[in-house]
Structures are given as structure tokens and as C-alpha cells.
PDB file of C-alpha atoms in Angstrom:
ATOM      1  CA  ALA A 264       0.000   0.000   0.000  1.00 64.00           C
ATOM      2  CA  GLN A 265       1.066   3.530  -0.575  1.00 76.00           C
ATOM      3  CA  THR A 266       2.318   5.470   2.420  1.00 89.00           C
ATOM      4  CA  VAL A 267       2.353   9.180   3.045  1.00 94.00           C
ATOM      5  CA  THR A 268       4.759  10.669   5.555  1.00 95.00           C
ATOM      6  CA  GLN A 269       4.625  14.065   7.176  1.00 96.00           C
ATOM      7  CA  SER A 270       7.727  14.317   9.286  1.00 95.00           C
ATOM      8  CA  GLN A 271       6.865  17.615  10.991  1.00 95.00           C
ATOM      9  CA  PRO A 272       4.179  17.081  13.651  1.00 94.00           C
ATOM     10  CA  GLU A 273       4.221  20.791  14.500  1.00 96.00           C
ATOM     11  CA  MET A 274       5.355  23.961  12.786  1.00 97.00           C
ATOM     12  CA  SER A 275       5.066  27.628  13.594  1.00 97.00           C
ATOM     13  CA  VAL A 276       5.377  30.762  11.513  1.00 97.00           C
ATOM     14  CA  GLN A 277       5.276  34.464  12.168  1.00 98.00           C
ATOM     15  CA  GLU A 278       2.335  36.272  10.648  1.00 97.00           C
ATOM     16  CA  ALA A 279       3.148  37.560   7.126  1.00 97.00           C
ATOM     17  CA  GLU A 280       6.106  35.186   6.823  1.00 97.00           C
ATOM     18  CA  THR A 281       6.465  32.091   4.644  1.00 98.00           C
ATOM     19  CA  VAL A 282       6.392  28.514   5.845  1.00 98.00           C
ATOM     20  CA  THR A 283       6.910  25.191   4.087  1.00 98.00           C
ATOM     21  CA  LEU A 284       5.290  21.947   5.178  1.00 98.00           C
ATOM     22  CA  SER A 285       6.889  18.703   4.062  1.00 98.00           C
ATOM     23  CA  CYS A 286       5.335  15.558   2.692  1.00 97.00           C
ATOM     24  CA  THR A 287       6.882  12.471   1.170  1.00 97.00           C
ATOM     25  CA  TYR A 288       5.159   9.429  -0.231  1.00 96.00           C
ATOM     26  CA  ASP A 289       6.014   5.978  -1.358  1.00 94.00           C
ATOM     27  CA  THR A 290       4.569   4.540  -4.547  1.00 91.00           C
ATOM     28  CA  SER A 291       5.510   2.428  -7.526  1.00 89.00           C
ATOM     29  CA  GLU A 292       2.899   4.077  -9.710  1.00 88.00           C
ATOM     30  CA  SER A 293       3.669   6.710 -12.302  1.00 87.00           C
ATOM     31  CA  ASP A 294       0.352   8.498 -12.445  1.00 87.00           C
ATOM     32  CA  TYR A 295      -1.432   9.732  -9.371  1.00 91.00           C
ATOM     33  CA  TYR A 296      -2.793  12.759  -7.563  1.00 91.00           C
ATOM     34  CA  LEU A 297      -1.559  14.577  -4.514  1.00 94.00           C
ATOM     35  CA  PHE A 298      -3.506  16.875  -2.233  1.00 95.00           C
ATOM     36  CA  TRP A 299      -3.150  19.153   0.726  1.00 97.00           C
ATOM     37  CA  TYR A 300      -6.127  19.474   3.035  1.00 96.00           C
ATOM     38  CA  LYS A 301      -6.503  21.947   5.860  1.00 96.00           C
ATOM     39  CA  GLN A 302      -8.342  21.168   9.080  1.00 94.00           C
ATOM     40  CA  PRO A 303      -8.926  24.272  11.237  1.00 93.00           C
ATOM     41  CA  PRO A 304     -10.164  24.067  14.839  1.00 90.00           C
ATOM     42  CA  SER A 305     -13.692  23.600  13.523  1.00 88.00           C
ATOM     43  CA  ARG A 306     -12.344  20.256  12.242  1.00 88.00           C
ATOM     44  CA  GLN A 307     -13.862  20.739   8.812  1.00 91.00           C
ATOM     45  CA  MET A 308     -11.605  19.241   6.130  1.00 92.00           C
ATOM     46  CA  ILE A 309     -10.939  21.815   3.436  1.00 94.00           C
ATOM     47  CA  LEU A 310      -9.150  21.172   0.155  1.00 93.00           C
ATOM     48  CA  VAL A 311      -6.219  23.555  -0.195  1.00 96.00           C
ATOM     49  CA  ILE A 312      -4.504  22.461  -3.370  1.00 95.00           C
ATOM     50  CA  ARG A 313      -4.061  19.461  -5.647  1.00 93.00           C
ATOM     51  CA  GLN A 314      -1.372  18.288  -8.040  1.00 93.00           C
ATOM     52  CA  GLU A 315      -1.542  15.807 -10.895  1.00 90.00           C
ATOM     53  CA  ALA A 316       1.641  13.780 -11.123  1.00 90.00           C
ATOM     54  CA  TYR A 317       1.931  13.945 -14.889  1.00 88.00           C
ATOM     55  CA  LYS A 318       1.930  17.738 -14.798  1.00 86.00           C
ATOM     56  CA  GLN A 319       5.410  19.095 -14.255  1.00 82.00           C
ATOM     57  CA  GLN A 320       4.202  22.553 -13.368  1.00 89.00           C
ATOM     58  CA  ASN A 321       3.712  23.106  -9.660  1.00 93.00           C
ATOM     59  CA  ALA A 322       0.159  23.917  -8.621  1.00 91.00           C
ATOM     60  CA  THR A 323      -0.614  27.319  -7.144  1.00 92.00           C
ATOM     61  CA  GLU A 324      -3.698  28.657  -5.393  1.00 91.00           C
ATOM     62  CA  ASN A 325      -3.291  32.248  -4.278  1.00 94.00           C
ATOM     63  CA  ARG A 326      -0.871  32.216  -1.321  1.00 97.00           C
ATOM     64  CA  PHE A 327      -0.527  28.438  -1.430  1.00 97.00           C
ATOM     65  CA  SER A 328       1.876  26.670  -3.751  1.00 96.00           C
ATOM     66  CA  VAL A 329       3.519  23.287  -3.912  1.00 97.00           C
ATOM     67  CA  ASN A 330       6.986  22.062  -4.709  1.00 96.00           C
ATOM     68  CA  PHE A 331       6.409  18.733  -6.424  1.00 96.00           C
ATOM     69  CA  GLN A 332       9.537  16.643  -6.900  1.00 95.00           C
ATOM     70  CA  LYS A 333       8.355  13.456  -8.573  1.00 94.00           C
ATOM     71  CA  ALA A 334      11.674  11.642  -8.611  1.00 94.00           C
ATOM     72  CA  ALA A 335      12.206  12.362  -4.948  1.00 95.00           C
ATOM     73  CA  LYS A 336       8.541  11.575  -4.167  1.00 95.00           C
ATOM     74  CA  SER A 337       8.227  14.831  -2.331  1.00 96.00           C
ATOM     75  CA  PHE A 338       5.265  17.185  -2.221  1.00 97.00           C
ATOM     76  CA  SER A 339       5.758  20.204   0.028  1.00 97.00           C
ATOM     77  CA  LEU A 340       3.290  22.999   0.651  1.00 98.00           C
ATOM     78  CA  LYS A 341       4.440  26.607   0.805  1.00 98.00           C
ATOM     79  CA  ILE A 342       2.247  29.177   2.476  1.00 98.00           C
ATOM     80  CA  SER A 343       3.230  32.737   1.706  1.00 97.00           C
ATOM     81  CA  ASP A 344       2.225  35.828   3.682  1.00 97.00           C
ATOM     82  CA  SER A 345       0.883  33.640   6.486  1.00 97.00           C
ATOM     83  CA  GLN A 346      -2.325  34.778   8.097  1.00 97.00           C
ATOM     84  CA  LEU A 347      -3.867  33.950  11.464  1.00 97.00           C
ATOM     85  CA  GLY A 348      -6.578  32.033   9.653  1.00 96.00           C
ATOM     86  CA  ASP A 349      -3.985  29.656   8.253  1.00 97.00           C
ATOM     87  CA  ALA A 350      -3.539  28.116  11.681  1.00 97.00           C
ATOM     88  CA  ALA A 351      -4.739  24.551  11.302  1.00 97.00           C
ATOM     89  CA  MET A 352      -3.748  20.944  10.913  1.00 95.00           C
ATOM     90  CA  TYR A 353      -2.554  20.244   7.388  1.00 97.00           C
ATOM     91  CA  PHE A 354      -2.849  16.813   5.839  1.00 96.00           C
ATOM     92  CA  CYS A 355      -1.069  15.568   2.761  1.00 96.00           C
ATOM     93  CA  ALA A 356      -2.927  12.922   0.747  1.00 94.00           C
ATOM     94  CA  TYR A 357      -2.194  10.574  -2.131  1.00 92.00           C
ATOM     95  CA  ARG A 358      -4.534   8.949  -4.615  1.00 88.00           C
ATOM     96  CA  SER A 359      -3.535   6.712  -7.474  1.00 81.00           C
ATOM     97  CA  LYS A 360      -5.182   7.377 -10.795  1.00 76.00           C
ATOM     98  CA  ALA A 361      -6.460   3.838 -11.025  1.00 72.00           C
ATOM     99  CA  GLY A 362      -7.351   3.194  -7.444  1.00 67.00           C
ATOM    100  CA  ASN A 363     -10.204   4.235  -5.241  1.00 69.00           C
ATOM    101  CA  GLN A 364      -8.525   4.822  -1.936  1.00 77.00           C
ATOM    102  CA  PHE A 365      -6.954   7.956  -0.564  1.00 84.00           C
ATOM    103  CA  TYR A 366      -3.944   7.727   1.726  1.00 89.00           C
ATOM    104  CA  PHE A 367      -3.424  10.479   4.268  1.00 91.00           C
ATOM    105  CA  GLY A 368      -0.389  11.536   6.221  1.00 93.00           C
ATOM    106  CA  THR A 369      -0.541  12.024   9.969  1.00 91.00           C
ATOM    107  CA  GLY A 370      -0.743  15.780   9.677  1.00 94.00           C
ATOM    108  CA  THR A 371       1.270  18.869  10.580  1.00 96.00           C
ATOM    109  CA  SER A 372      -0.125  21.301  13.109  1.00 95.00           C
ATOM    110  CA  LEU A 373       0.627  24.866  12.011  1.00 97.00           C
ATOM    111  CA  THR A 374       0.622  27.729  14.496  1.00 97.00           C
ATOM    112  CA  VAL A 375       0.653  31.308  13.242  1.00 97.00           C
ATOM    113  CA  ILE A 376       2.222  33.760  15.664  1.00 97.00           C
ATOM    114  CA  PRO A 377       0.844  37.320  15.592  1.00 95.00           C
TER     115      PRO A 377
ATOM    116  CA  ASP B 239     -19.586  24.853   2.336  1.00 81.00           C
ATOM    117  CA  SER B 240     -18.484  21.720   0.489  1.00 83.00           C
ATOM    118  CA  GLY B 241     -22.002  20.626  -0.423  1.00 91.00           C
ATOM    119  CA  VAL B 242     -21.654  17.387   1.522  1.00 95.00           C
ATOM    120  CA  THR B 243     -24.037  17.106   4.456  1.00 96.00           C
ATOM    121  CA  GLN B 244     -23.838  14.839   7.461  1.00 97.00           C
ATOM    122  CA  THR B 245     -26.309  14.179  10.222  1.00 97.00           C
ATOM    123  CA  PRO B 246     -26.335  14.269  13.133  1.00 97.00           C
ATOM    124  CA  LYS B 247     -23.591  16.735  14.009  1.00 95.00           C
ATOM    125  CA  HIS B 248     -23.201  15.312  17.486  1.00 96.00           C
ATOM    126  CA  LEU B 249     -24.151  11.984  18.982  1.00 97.00           C
ATOM    127  CA  ILE B 250     -23.771  10.773  22.544  1.00 97.00           C
ATOM    128  CA  THR B 251     -24.547   7.178  23.343  1.00 97.00           C
ATOM    129  CA  ALA B 252     -23.601   4.344  25.671  1.00 97.00           C
ATOM    130  CA  THR B 253     -21.388   1.320  25.222  1.00 97.00           C
ATOM    131  CA  GLY B 254     -23.090  -1.585  23.551  1.00 97.00           C
ATOM    132  CA  GLN B 255     -25.484   0.596  21.616  1.00 97.00           C
ATOM    133  CA  ARG B 256     -25.947   0.976  17.864  1.00 98.00           C
ATOM    134  CA  VAL B 257     -26.000   4.220  15.906  1.00 98.00           C
ATOM    135  CA  THR B 258     -26.466   5.267  12.300  1.00 98.00           C
ATOM    136  CA  LEU B 259     -24.640   8.155  10.695  1.00 98.00           C
ATOM    137  CA  ARG B 260     -26.005   9.668   7.528  1.00 98.00           C
ATOM    138  CA  CYS B 261     -24.291  11.366   4.613  1.00 98.00           C
ATOM    139  CA  SER B 262     -25.628  13.141   1.548  1.00 97.00           C
ATOM    140  CA  PRO B 263     -23.006  13.696  -1.158  1.00 95.00           C
ATOM    141  CA  ARG B 264     -22.646  16.767  -3.333  1.00 93.00           C
ATOM    142  CA  SER B 265     -25.192  16.977  -6.092  1.00 91.00           C
ATOM    143  CA  GLY B 266     -24.059  14.737  -8.934  1.00 88.00           C
ATOM    144  CA  ASP B 267     -21.333  12.942  -6.986  1.00 91.00           C
ATOM    145  CA  LEU B 268     -21.491   9.167  -7.198  1.00 91.00           C
ATOM    146  CA  SER B 269     -18.729   8.169  -4.792  1.00 91.00           C
ATOM    147  CA  VAL B 270     -18.982   8.331  -1.028  1.00 94.00           C
ATOM    148  CA  TYR B 271     -16.112   7.686   1.373  1.00 94.00           C
ATOM    149  CA  TRP B 272     -16.211   7.215   5.138  1.00 96.00           C
ATOM    150  CA  TYR B 273     -13.347   8.104   7.468  1.00 95.00           C
ATOM    151  CA  GLN B 274     -12.754   7.910  11.198  1.00 95.00           C
ATOM    152  CA  GLN B 275     -10.653  10.479  13.013  1.00 93.00           C
ATOM    153  CA  SER B 276      -9.924   9.833  16.665  1.00 88.00           C
ATOM    154  CA  LEU B 277      -8.709  12.635  18.932  1.00 76.00           C
ATOM    155  CA  ASP B 278      -5.370  14.010  17.737  1.00 67.00           C
ATOM    156  CA  GLN B 279      -5.160  11.301  15.115  1.00 72.00           C
ATOM    157  CA  GLY B 280      -5.031  11.248  11.363  1.00 79.00           C
ATOM    158  CA  LEU B 281      -7.746  10.051   9.078  1.00 87.00           C
ATOM    159  CA  GLN B 282      -8.481   6.360   8.898  1.00 89.00           C
ATOM    160  CA  PHE B 283     -10.201   5.285   5.715  1.00 89.00           C
ATOM    161  CA  LEU B 284     -13.124   2.995   6.400  1.00 94.00           C
ATOM    162  CA  ILE B 285     -14.974   2.280   3.187  1.00 94.00           C
ATOM    163  CA  GLN B 286     -15.963   3.660  -0.217  1.00 92.00           C
ATOM    164  CA  TYR B 287     -19.127   3.253  -2.265  1.00 93.00           C
ATOM    165  CA  TYR B 288     -19.670   4.112  -5.878  1.00 91.00           C
ATOM    166  CA  ASN B 289     -23.187   4.349  -7.250  1.00 92.00           C
ATOM    167  CA  GLY B 290     -24.515   1.940  -4.660  1.00 94.00           C
ATOM    168  CA  GLU B 291     -21.724  -0.620  -4.774  1.00 94.00           C
ATOM    169  CA  GLU B 292     -18.824  -1.122  -2.408  1.00 94.00           C
ATOM    170  CA  ARG B 293     -15.570  -0.181  -4.151  1.00 89.00           C
ATOM    171  CA  ALA B 294     -12.856  -0.145  -1.524  1.00 88.00           C
ATOM    172  CA  LYS B 295     -12.502  -1.223   2.060  1.00 89.00           C
ATOM    173  CA  GLY B 296     -10.044   0.057   4.610  1.00 88.00           C
ATOM    174  CA  ASN B 297      -9.688  -0.489   8.330  1.00 83.00           C
ATOM    175  CA  ILE B 298     -13.349  -0.995   8.994  1.00 92.00           C
ATOM    176  CA  LEU B 299     -14.309  -3.140  11.953  1.00 94.00           C
ATOM    177  CA  GLU B 300     -16.753  -5.999  11.563  1.00 95.00           C
ATOM    178  CA  ARG B 301     -19.054  -4.163  13.994  1.00 97.00           C
ATOM    179  CA  PHE B 302     -19.314  -1.388  11.423  1.00 97.00           C
ATOM    180  CA  SER B 303     -21.195  -1.524   8.154  1.00 97.00           C
ATOM    181  CA  ALA B 304     -22.239   0.903   5.493  1.00 97.00           C
ATOM    182  CA  GLN B 305     -24.400   1.168   2.442  1.00 97.00           C
ATOM    183  CA  GLN B 306     -25.260   3.595  -0.300  1.00 97.00           C
ATOM    184  CA  PHE B 307     -28.860   3.969  -1.375  1.00 97.00           C
ATOM    185  CA  PRO B 308     -30.346   4.563  -4.834  1.00 96.00           C
ATOM    186  CA  ASP B 309     -30.618   8.286  -4.122  1.00 95.00           C
ATOM    187  CA  LEU B 310     -26.842   8.127  -3.421  1.00 96.00           C
ATOM    188  CA  HIS B 311     -26.992   9.037   0.229  1.00 97.00           C
ATOM    189  CA  SER B 312     -25.009   6.743   2.481  1.00 98.00           C
ATOM    190  CA  GLU B 313     -25.312   5.455   6.010  1.00 98.00           C
ATOM    191  CA  LEU B 314     -22.631   4.167   8.331  1.00 98.00           C
ATOM    192  CA  ASN B 315     -23.885   1.802  10.995  1.00 98.00           C
ATOM    193  CA  LEU B 316     -21.849   1.324  14.153  1.00 98.00           C
ATOM    194  CA  SER B 317     -22.925  -1.429  16.530  1.00 97.00           C
ATOM    195  CA  SER B 318     -21.824  -2.860  19.880  1.00 97.00           C
ATOM    196  CA  LEU B 319     -20.166   0.466  20.510  1.00 97.00           C
ATOM    197  CA  GLU B 320     -17.052   0.669  22.636  1.00 96.00           C
ATOM    198  CA  LEU B 321     -15.409   3.637  24.325  1.00 95.00           C
ATOM    199  CA  GLY B 322     -12.690   3.579  21.679  1.00 93.00           C
ATOM    200  CA  ASP B 323     -15.217   4.220  18.941  1.00 95.00           C
ATOM    201  CA  SER B 324     -15.537   7.791  20.132  1.00 96.00           C
ATOM    202  CA  ALA B 325     -14.293   9.842  17.214  1.00 96.00           C
ATOM    203  CA  LEU B 326     -15.153  12.255  14.456  1.00 96.00           C
ATOM    204  CA  TYR B 327     -16.625  10.437  11.485  1.00 97.00           C
ATOM    205  CA  PHE B 328     -16.277  12.108   8.126  1.00 96.00           C
ATOM    206  CA  CYS B 329     -18.061  11.465   4.905  1.00 97.00           C
ATOM    207  CA  ALA B 330     -16.528  12.670   1.652  1.00 95.00           C
ATOM    208  CA  SER B 331     -17.808  12.563  -1.906  1.00 93.00           C
ATOM    209  CA  SER B 332     -16.367  12.787  -5.366  1.00 89.00           C
ATOM    210  CA  GLY B 333     -17.849  12.967  -8.821  1.00 80.00           C
ATOM    211  CA  GLY B 334     -17.054   9.626 -10.280  1.00 61.00           C
ATOM    212  CA  GLN B 335     -15.474   6.311  -9.503  1.00 57.00           C
ATOM    213  CA  TYR B 336     -12.058   7.648 -10.389  1.00 58.00           C
ATOM    214  CA  GLN B 337     -12.725  11.306  -9.800  1.00 62.00           C
ATOM    215  CA  GLU B 338      -9.633  12.551  -8.124  1.00 72.00           C
ATOM    216  CA  THR B 339     -10.833  15.131  -5.622  1.00 84.00           C
ATOM    217  CA  GLN B 340     -12.771  14.438  -2.450  1.00 88.00           C
ATOM    218  CA  TYR B 341     -14.923  17.006  -0.724  1.00 91.00           C
ATOM    219  CA  PHE B 342     -15.611  16.477   2.944  1.00 94.00           C
ATOM    220  CA  GLY B 343     -18.706  16.923   5.025  1.00 95.00           C
ATOM    221  CA  PRO B 344     -18.565  18.644   8.432  1.00 94.00           C
ATOM    222  CA  GLY B 345     -18.362  15.336  10.276  1.00 95.00           C
ATOM    223  CA  THR B 346     -20.354  13.650  13.015  1.00 97.00           C
ATOM    224  CA  ARG B 347     -18.861  13.752  16.498  1.00 96.00           C
ATOM    225  CA  LEU B 348     -19.600  10.505  18.291  1.00 97.00           C
ATOM    226  CA  LEU B 349     -19.073  10.175  22.016  1.00 97.00           C
ATOM    227  CA  VAL B 350     -19.500   6.765  23.589  1.00 97.00           C
ATOM    228  CA  LEU B 351     -19.890   6.813  27.359  1.00 96.00           C
TER     229      LEU B 351
END
């Protein structure tokens, strides 16, 4: 089975600064999807950004961007100009193109310091 | 608002009891996924349905079962409840069997006393 690893249980960032959350995954597949989900204190799971493995260009959504390194099986999330509302648990997730199951990492808790 | 609805929002029950959690997917979505998230834990995939049929099974206990109805809503049944079943249960939906993006409901918080 595929595994997703988030090696940073906790991170903190000063408001308006930039922070990068790490995610690595293990797969033998060549085509798949990667996601970052945000879970604020309300515990609602919110899609932040997604990346298709066959696309070399890194996905970007406003202040959120990814650094996708396919050969290294790395998928980090960069949050620019951090805001207080970015404080949340962030989960990295993997889904193969052919399969039905999503695999989630254990999450990184992000604190934003005013 | 993701468009996925779950009821009830909160549920308190006793050990040994049985409960049913309900999920309505986004309009047009055919796939429904169920997840369990215990306190300070990650997401554990339980089961997926696509257009009424079971498609994938994860770490779902035998005491738990699910189904998806013709109108595409889904129910997760939890029986012989134990204290350790206390968790947040999420439902997520996606558009097709291999649609890549899941959208999550707000979750049902289950407390077993």
C-alpha cells in the first residue's frame, strides 16, 4: 500500500512570513494525484490544493503553492504571507489514478504567531 | 460549504449501543467515502461506495457496516459500541469512480460513554 509521511508534527510561523510543510510518499505508480487538506479548529476538512503527477508545473492557489519533486517523491506545501486564519492541521494525501482509496499523512499542526 | 451534508452533528450514546450516521453527497457525486478520526489522530479510511456498490474497504471493523442507497446518500452503521469508537466520522464525496478530488462533510462527532 502507498504510504504518506509528514515528518513535521508541528510547525510555527510568524504572521506575514512564509512557511513550508513537508510531505513524502512511497509509490511504484507513475500516475497519481496529490492533495493538501486543511483542518482548522472547527475540524472541517478543506481542500487547499491538488497536483496531478503527470503535470510538471507546480500547482498554485493564491498564497498556497507546492513544490512537487516526482523523482524524490516529495510534495511540500508553501504558504506565503501567512495569516492567522492559516492556523490549522494540514494533511497531505495521495490517490492513485487507477485506485479508489486515498492515503493520508498524519498531519502537521501549524501555528501562526501574531 | 463543500455541499456534503452529514447528520447528526453530534451523537452521545452508551457502550453496547448501535447508531447510524447519515451522509448526503454533493449533487451529482457518485462516490462516497467514510473516514474515522480519533482525537489528535489522522484520518483512517473505512470504506468507499460508488453508485450503490462497495468499491474499496479500509480499516473498517466488523461491527461497522455501510451502504449507499439509490438516491446516493449513504449510512454508516456502528454497533456494539465501545469507548474507543468515540471519534469524528467524516463522509466525503467525489464525482465519479475515479474522480480525483474528495470534498468532505462537516463530520459527526460521536461520544461513547
